Amino acid sequence: MTRTEQFEELRPLLFSIAYRILGSVSEAEDAIQESWLRWESSPTQPASAKAFLSAVVTRVSIDVLRSARVRREVYVGSWFPEPLLADPYQDPERSAELADSLSMAALLLLERLSPLERAAFVLREVFDFGFPEIASAVGRSEAACRQLVVRARRHMDAGRPRFEADRRECEQLAERFFDAFRGGDVEVLRDVLSADVHMVGDGGGKAPLWSKGAFGIDIVVSRVAALVPLFTAVGVVVESREVNGQPGAVLRARDGKILGTWALDILDGRIQAIRVVINPDKLQHMGQVADAWAILREANQVRRSTEQPYDASLARRWLDSVGDLGCLGSATEVRQDFDRGNPARR
């Protein structure tokens, strides 16, 4: 088998390692490319291609993560991992475990760890690497790697729910949620959401945040329900899909372009969290990305054409449900302009 063939055979594993360490599809692909360059230029043939390449992609990912942490500290709004619709690394015997380690919740827990802890934890707990291999990958002794894994496991266990949710039940609950959303069924929405549910969006300052900081069932239901006429007016399609190994959806504009993703956290028979990614930079690996601002403008035009005469109270309720409109100004400022009948806002 040639080096190229060996590399391509291991690519799914390398991507899965890099993505879990970095939480970014684009950065994981860059790490794989750098690993290929080092593999191709290696003057000797390593005894184990898997061990060599896993160590290289881990070291590259650690370096990238260290610099990425600085960028994330100044990130606008909530930061979520780039959504992933399918993990290329397949292991039928461990599919559920691999999916859990890929979830938004798990990746956000990994953000609490240092780069070395994160890498050691991923290699050991997710991919079952031995400590000699981990030591080679992170450049520490085996004893030090054992301590890294122990500390990482302690942090991860502290943030995880005590009981795992049944996968089939989660899928059924998500189906009920999205059916209720498409139909605007408020009662069913209330039935599937937990009392302390939260809905948070990652727009990176580059898209309207239709879900900024909504906490509690009353506020989340009102905001989710308010999106139904908005999406219907402009032909947005909610396509149920697994997102990061968990129930979720891809939102598409009428031309099929990606508008965003929703990922659901489910526990105890209720949806605990709805995480929305609408930052266009984090969606490009999924295909062509829709212009969310253009969709918002079109929705406003449709709304205005159906409001005769102009209904200020309805506009205020809509703005309350939408939240901060980013470059249009704060929600308070926009509400004031609506109340004054400012045509620039209308």
Short mmCIF file of C-alpha atoms in Angstrom, two decimals:
data_model
loop_
_atom_site.label_atom_id
_atom_site.label_comp_id
_atom_site.label_asym_id
_atom_site.label_seq_id
_atom_site.Cartn_x
_atom_site.Cartn_y
_atom_site.Cartn_z
CA MET A 1 0.00 0.00 0.00
CA THR A 2 1.40 3.42 -0.98
CA ARG A 3 1.70 6.32 1.45
CA THR A 4 -1.16 8.07 -0.28
CA GLU A 5 -3.39 5.02 0.11
CA GLN A 6 -2.42 4.65 3.77
CA PHE A 7 -3.21 8.31 4.41
CA GLU A 8 -6.58 8.20 2.66
CA GLU A 9 -7.54 5.08 4.61
CA LEU A 10 -6.80 6.88 7.87
CA ARG A 11 -8.26 10.26 6.87
CA PRO A 12 -11.68 9.66 8.53
CA LEU A 13 -9.99 8.86 11.84
CA LEU A 14 -7.65 11.85 11.57
CA PHE A 15 -10.53 14.20 10.85
CA SER A 16 -12.54 12.86 13.78
CA ILE A 17 -9.62 13.37 16.16
CA ALA A 18 -8.89 16.88 14.89
CA TYR A 19 -12.53 17.98 14.89
CA ARG A 20 -13.09 16.88 18.49
CA ILE A 21 -9.99 18.72 19.61
CA LEU A 22 -10.73 21.88 17.60
CA GLY A 23 -14.51 22.05 17.24
CA SER A 24 -14.02 23.42 13.74
CA VAL A 25 -14.42 21.66 10.40
CA SER A 26 -12.21 24.12 8.53
CA GLU A 27 -9.44 23.99 11.14
CA ALA A 28 -9.64 20.19 11.25
CA GLU A 29 -9.22 20.03 7.47
CA ASP A 30 -6.20 22.36 7.71
CA ALA A 31 -4.70 20.12 10.40
CA ILE A 32 -5.16 17.10 8.14
CA GLN A 33 -3.48 18.90 5.25
CA GLU A 34 -0.50 19.78 7.44
CA SER A 35 -0.34 16.17 8.63
CA TRP A 36 -0.24 14.99 5.02
CA LEU A 37 2.68 17.31 4.25
CA ARG A 38 4.64 15.96 7.22
CA TRP A 39 3.74 12.38 6.32
CA GLU A 40 4.78 12.85 2.70
CA SER A 41 8.09 14.46 3.65
CA SER A 42 9.03 11.92 6.34
CA PRO A 43 12.37 10.40 5.29
CA THR A 44 11.58 7.02 6.84
CA GLN A 45 8.56 4.75 6.79
CA PRO A 46 7.06 4.66 10.32
CA ALA A 47 6.34 1.26 11.82
CA SER A 48 2.69 2.25 12.28
CA ALA A 49 1.05 4.73 9.94
CA LYS A 50 -1.91 5.06 12.33
CA ALA A 51 0.27 5.89 15.34
CA PHE A 52 2.43 8.31 13.37
CA LEU A 53 -0.38 10.21 11.70
CA SER A 54 -2.57 10.28 14.83
CA ALA A 55 0.34 11.79 16.76
CA VAL A 56 1.02 14.35 14.05
CA VAL A 57 -2.59 15.49 13.66
CA THR A 58 -2.92 15.71 17.45
CA ARG A 59 0.20 17.89 17.81
CA VAL A 60 -0.92 20.12 14.94
CA SER A 61 -4.41 20.42 16.46
CA ILE A 62 -2.99 21.35 19.88
CA ASP A 63 -0.98 24.18 18.30
CA VAL A 64 -4.03 25.42 16.36
CA LEU A 65 -6.24 25.22 19.46
CA ARG A 66 -3.84 27.33 21.49
CA SER A 67 -4.03 30.16 18.96
CA ALA A 68 -7.77 29.66 18.44
CA ARG A 69 -8.41 30.20 22.17
CA VAL A 70 -7.19 33.78 21.81
CA ARG A 71 -9.60 34.44 18.92
CA ARG A 72 -12.53 32.88 20.80
CA GLU A 73 -11.99 35.21 23.75
CA VAL A 74 -12.97 38.18 21.56
CA TYR A 75 -15.68 36.33 19.61
CA VAL A 76 -18.94 38.28 19.25
CA GLY A 77 -21.71 36.58 21.23
CA SER A 78 -21.94 32.89 22.07
CA TRP A 79 -19.37 30.57 20.47
CA PHE A 80 -20.49 27.12 19.28
CA PRO A 81 -18.55 24.48 17.33
CA GLU A 82 -19.03 24.37 13.58
CA PRO A 83 -21.98 22.02 12.97
CA LEU A 84 -21.17 18.60 11.56
CA LEU A 85 -23.86 16.53 9.84
CA ALA A 86 -21.90 13.26 9.56
CA ASP A 87 -18.80 11.89 11.24
CA PRO A 88 -16.66 10.21 8.56
CA TYR A 89 -15.16 7.81 11.11
CA GLN A 90 -17.42 4.75 11.28
CA ASP A 91 -17.30 2.12 14.02
CA PRO A 92 -20.64 0.30 14.30
CA GLU A 93 -19.76 -1.20 17.68
CA ARG A 94 -19.14 2.25 19.16
CA SER A 95 -21.47 4.39 17.08
CA ALA A 96 -23.53 5.66 20.04
CA GLU A 97 -20.43 6.51 22.07
CA LEU A 98 -18.82 8.31 19.15
CA ALA A 99 -22.02 10.27 18.52
CA ASP A 100 -22.19 11.38 22.17
CA SER A 101 -18.60 12.64 22.05
CA LEU A 102 -19.51 14.65 18.95
CA SER A 103 -22.52 16.45 20.43
CA MET A 104 -22.56 20.21 20.91
CA ALA A 105 -22.87 19.68 24.65
CA ALA A 106 -19.80 17.43 24.79
CA LEU A 107 -17.72 19.76 22.60
CA LEU A 108 -18.65 22.73 24.78
CA LEU A 109 -17.58 20.77 27.85
CA LEU A 110 -14.26 20.04 26.13
CA GLU A 111 -13.79 23.81 25.79
CA ARG A 112 -13.27 23.91 29.57
CA LEU A 113 -10.15 21.78 29.29
CA SER A 114 -6.61 22.86 28.51
CA PRO A 115 -5.38 21.92 25.02
CA LEU A 116 -3.28 19.05 26.42
CA GLU A 117 -6.13 17.75 28.58
CA ARG A 118 -8.50 17.93 25.65
CA ALA A 119 -6.16 16.05 23.32
CA ALA A 120 -5.36 13.36 25.89
CA PHE A 121 -9.02 12.91 26.76
CA VAL A 122 -10.10 12.60 23.12
CA LEU A 123 -7.40 10.06 22.30
CA ARG A 124 -8.01 7.95 25.39
CA GLU A 125 -11.72 8.21 26.14
CA VAL A 126 -13.09 8.54 22.61
CA PHE A 127 -10.65 6.58 20.46
CA ASP A 128 -9.19 4.22 23.09
CA PHE A 129 -5.52 4.94 22.37
CA GLY A 130 -2.95 3.47 24.74
CA PHE A 131 -0.95 5.76 27.01
CA PRO A 132 2.33 5.14 25.14
CA GLU A 133 0.64 6.43 21.96
CA ILE A 134 -0.89 9.39 23.81
CA ALA A 135 2.49 10.26 25.35
CA SER A 136 4.05 10.30 21.88
CA ALA A 137 1.24 12.47 20.51
CA VAL A 138 1.22 15.17 23.22
CA GLY A 139 4.91 15.11 24.10
CA ARG A 140 4.50 14.18 27.77
CA SER A 141 5.39 11.14 29.86
CA GLU A 142 2.90 8.32 30.26
CA ALA A 143 2.44 9.24 33.92
CA ALA A 144 1.73 12.84 33.01
CA CYS A 145 -0.77 11.71 30.36
CA ARG A 146 -2.60 9.59 32.92
CA GLN A 147 -2.95 12.67 35.10
CA LEU A 148 -4.15 14.73 32.13
CA VAL A 149 -6.86 12.17 31.43
CA VAL A 150 -7.89 11.96 35.10
CA ARG A 151 -8.27 15.75 35.36
CA ALA A 152 -10.10 15.94 32.05
CA ARG A 153 -12.47 13.13 33.01
CA ARG A 154 -13.24 14.86 36.31
CA HIS A 155 -14.16 18.11 34.53
CA MET A 156 -16.23 16.29 31.91
CA ASP A 157 -18.11 14.17 34.45
CA ALA A 158 -18.97 17.27 36.49
CA GLY A 159 -20.73 18.83 33.52
CA ARG A 160 -22.50 15.77 32.15
CA PRO A 161 -26.04 14.72 33.05
CA ARG A 162 -26.22 11.82 35.48
CA PHE A 163 -28.48 9.75 33.24
CA GLU A 164 -28.18 9.13 29.53
CA ALA A 165 -31.20 9.74 27.31
CA ASP A 166 -32.57 6.90 25.17
CA ARG A 167 -31.61 7.59 21.56
CA ARG A 168 -34.91 6.47 20.03
CA GLU A 169 -36.92 8.53 22.51
CA CYS A 170 -34.78 11.56 21.69
CA GLU A 171 -35.46 11.13 17.98
CA GLN A 172 -39.21 10.85 18.58
CA LEU A 173 -39.23 13.93 20.81
CA ALA A 174 -37.28 15.92 18.24
CA GLU A 175 -39.75 14.85 15.54
CA ARG A 176 -42.64 16.11 17.68
CA PHE A 177 -40.82 19.39 18.27
CA PHE A 178 -40.12 20.11 14.62
CA ASP A 179 -43.62 19.04 13.55
CA ALA A 180 -45.03 21.44 16.16
CA PHE A 181 -42.70 24.18 14.97
CA ARG A 182 -43.69 23.79 11.33
CA GLY A 183 -47.36 23.88 12.30
CA GLY A 184 -47.04 26.61 14.92
CA ASP A 185 -48.55 24.33 17.58
CA VAL A 186 -47.78 26.18 20.80
CA GLU A 187 -49.30 23.54 23.09
CA VAL A 188 -47.10 20.76 21.73
CA LEU A 189 -44.08 23.05 21.96
CA ARG A 190 -44.85 23.56 25.64
CA ASP A 191 -45.22 19.83 26.09
CA VAL A 192 -41.80 18.93 24.69
CA LEU A 193 -39.72 21.75 26.23
CA SER A 194 -38.36 21.69 29.77
CA ALA A 195 -39.36 24.45 32.16
CA ASP A 196 -35.84 25.89 32.19
CA VAL A 197 -35.11 25.39 28.48
CA HIS A 198 -32.73 27.86 26.85
CA MET A 199 -32.29 28.83 23.23
CA VAL A 200 -29.01 30.46 22.25
CA GLY A 201 -27.65 31.47 18.86
CA ASP A 202 -24.16 31.80 17.41
CA GLY A 203 -24.13 34.49 14.75
CA GLY A 204 -20.63 35.78 15.34
CA GLY A 205 -21.89 39.31 14.73
CA LYS A 206 -22.44 38.40 11.06
CA ALA A 207 -26.12 37.40 11.06
CA PRO A 208 -29.38 38.39 12.76
CA LEU A 209 -29.72 36.58 16.08
CA TRP A 210 -33.23 35.20 16.02
CA SER A 211 -32.52 33.37 19.26
CA LYS A 212 -30.39 35.58 21.44
CA GLY A 213 -30.41 34.58 25.08
CA ALA A 214 -33.92 33.14 25.46
CA PHE A 215 -34.30 31.39 28.83
CA GLY A 216 -37.36 29.69 30.30
CA ILE A 217 -40.25 27.94 28.59
CA ASP A 218 -42.49 31.01 28.19
CA ILE A 219 -39.88 33.10 26.41
CA VAL A 220 -38.55 30.24 24.27
CA VAL A 221 -42.05 29.18 23.17
CA SER A 222 -42.93 32.75 22.22
CA ARG A 223 -39.75 33.18 20.20
CA VAL A 224 -39.98 29.82 18.46
CA ALA A 225 -43.65 30.41 17.64
CA ALA A 226 -42.84 33.89 16.32
CA LEU A 227 -40.41 32.41 13.82
CA VAL A 228 -43.11 30.30 12.14
CA PRO A 229 -44.82 33.13 10.18
CA LEU A 230 -41.43 34.69 9.50
CA PHE A 231 -40.02 31.52 7.96
CA THR A 232 -43.27 30.67 6.17
CA ALA A 233 -43.39 34.11 4.55
CA VAL A 234 -40.00 33.68 2.91
CA GLY A 235 -40.13 29.93 2.19
CA VAL A 236 -37.58 28.76 4.76
CA VAL A 237 -37.56 24.95 5.02
CA VAL A 238 -36.79 23.17 8.30
CA GLU A 239 -35.11 19.88 7.35
CA SER A 240 -34.80 17.42 10.24
CA ARG A 241 -31.23 16.09 10.40
CA GLU A 242 -28.74 14.82 12.89
CA VAL A 243 -26.43 17.66 13.89
CA ASN A 244 -23.25 16.60 15.67
CA GLY A 245 -24.68 13.16 16.23
CA GLN A 246 -27.80 14.46 17.97
CA PRO A 247 -31.36 15.34 16.83
CA GLY A 248 -31.49 18.67 15.06
CA ALA A 249 -32.32 20.41 11.82
CA VAL A 250 -30.85 22.27 8.89
CA LEU A 251 -32.66 25.46 7.87
CA ARG A 252 -32.66 26.20 4.16
CA ALA A 253 -33.82 29.18 2.14
CA ARG A 254 -36.27 28.52 -0.69
CA ASP A 255 -33.35 28.17 -3.13
CA GLY A 256 -31.80 25.40 -0.99
CA LYS A 257 -28.98 27.48 0.45
CA ILE A 258 -28.05 26.93 4.10
CA LEU A 259 -29.50 29.44 6.55
CA GLY A 260 -28.44 27.73 9.79
CA THR A 261 -28.63 24.68 11.99
CA TRP A 262 -30.49 23.80 15.18
CA ALA A 263 -29.13 21.22 17.61
CA LEU A 264 -31.28 19.91 20.48
CA ASP A 265 -30.13 18.79 23.92
CA ILE A 266 -32.63 16.28 25.31
CA LEU A 267 -32.83 14.88 28.82
CA ASP A 268 -35.56 13.38 31.01
CA GLY A 269 -38.06 13.38 28.13
CA ARG A 270 -37.77 17.12 27.47
CA ILE A 271 -35.71 19.44 25.31
CA GLN A 272 -33.26 21.23 27.58
CA ALA A 273 -31.48 23.43 25.05
CA ILE A 274 -31.75 24.63 21.46
CA ARG A 275 -28.43 25.72 19.98
CA VAL A 276 -28.64 27.70 16.76
CA VAL A 277 -25.66 28.29 14.46
CA ILE A 278 -26.28 31.01 11.88
CA ASN A 279 -22.78 32.47 11.52
CA PRO A 280 -22.17 32.11 7.74
CA ASP A 281 -18.47 31.40 8.31
CA LYS A 282 -19.40 28.24 10.22
CA LEU A 283 -21.77 26.95 7.54
CA GLN A 284 -19.66 27.15 4.39
CA HIS A 285 -18.48 23.53 4.59
CA MET A 286 -22.12 22.44 4.24
CA GLY A 287 -22.73 24.11 0.89
CA GLN A 288 -23.83 27.51 -0.39
CA VAL A 289 -24.88 29.82 2.44
CA ALA A 290 -27.96 32.01 2.31
CA ASP A 291 -27.89 35.73 3.04
CA ALA A 292 -29.71 35.86 6.36
CA TRP A 293 -30.00 39.64 6.28
CA ALA A 294 -31.64 39.53 2.84
CA ILE A 295 -34.11 36.95 4.15
CA LEU A 296 -34.89 39.19 7.12
CA ARG A 297 -35.47 42.16 4.80
CA GLU A 298 -37.78 40.09 2.61
CA ALA A 299 -39.72 38.93 5.68
CA ASN A 300 -40.11 42.54 6.75
CA GLN A 301 -41.44 43.46 3.32
CA VAL A 302 -43.96 40.62 3.42
CA ARG A 303 -45.01 41.61 6.91
CA ARG A 304 -45.48 45.24 5.91
CA SER A 305 -47.58 44.27 2.90
CA THR A 306 -49.96 42.32 5.14
CA GLU A 307 -50.28 44.99 7.82
CA GLN A 308 -52.91 47.49 6.70
CA PRO A 309 -52.92 49.78 8.55
CA TYR A 310 -49.55 49.57 10.29
CA ASP A 311 -49.95 47.75 13.59
CA ALA A 312 -47.34 49.10 16.04
CA SER A 313 -48.28 46.68 18.81
CA LEU A 314 -47.80 43.70 16.49
CA ALA A 315 -44.43 45.05 15.37
CA ARG A 316 -43.37 45.46 18.98
CA ARG A 317 -44.36 41.87 19.79
CA TRP A 318 -42.45 40.62 16.75
CA LEU A 319 -39.35 42.57 17.78
CA ASP A 320 -39.65 41.24 21.33
CA SER A 321 -39.57 37.72 19.91
CA VAL A 322 -36.67 38.41 17.55
CA GLY A 323 -34.39 40.11 20.08
CA ASP A 324 -31.24 41.98 19.06
CA LEU A 325 -31.11 42.78 15.35
CA GLY A 326 -27.40 43.43 15.22
CA CYS A 327 -26.54 46.04 12.59
CA LEU A 328 -30.12 47.36 12.59
CA GLY A 329 -29.50 48.60 16.12
CA SER A 330 -30.46 47.33 19.54
CA ALA A 331 -33.93 45.91 20.06
CA THR A 332 -34.82 48.94 22.19
CA GLU A 333 -33.74 51.39 19.49
CA VAL A 334 -35.60 49.52 16.78
CA ARG A 335 -38.77 49.35 18.90
CA GLN A 336 -38.62 53.12 19.44
CA ASP A 337 -38.31 53.72 15.71
CA PHE A 338 -41.22 51.39 15.02
CA ASP A 339 -43.31 53.25 17.58
CA ARG A 340 -42.49 56.54 15.87
CA GLY A 341 -43.34 55.04 12.50
CA ASN A 342 -39.82 55.58 11.17
CA PRO A 343 -40.00 54.45 7.51
CA ALA A 344 -36.28 53.67 7.52
CA ARG A 345 -36.94 50.95 10.06
CA ARG A 346 -40.20 49.84 8.51
#
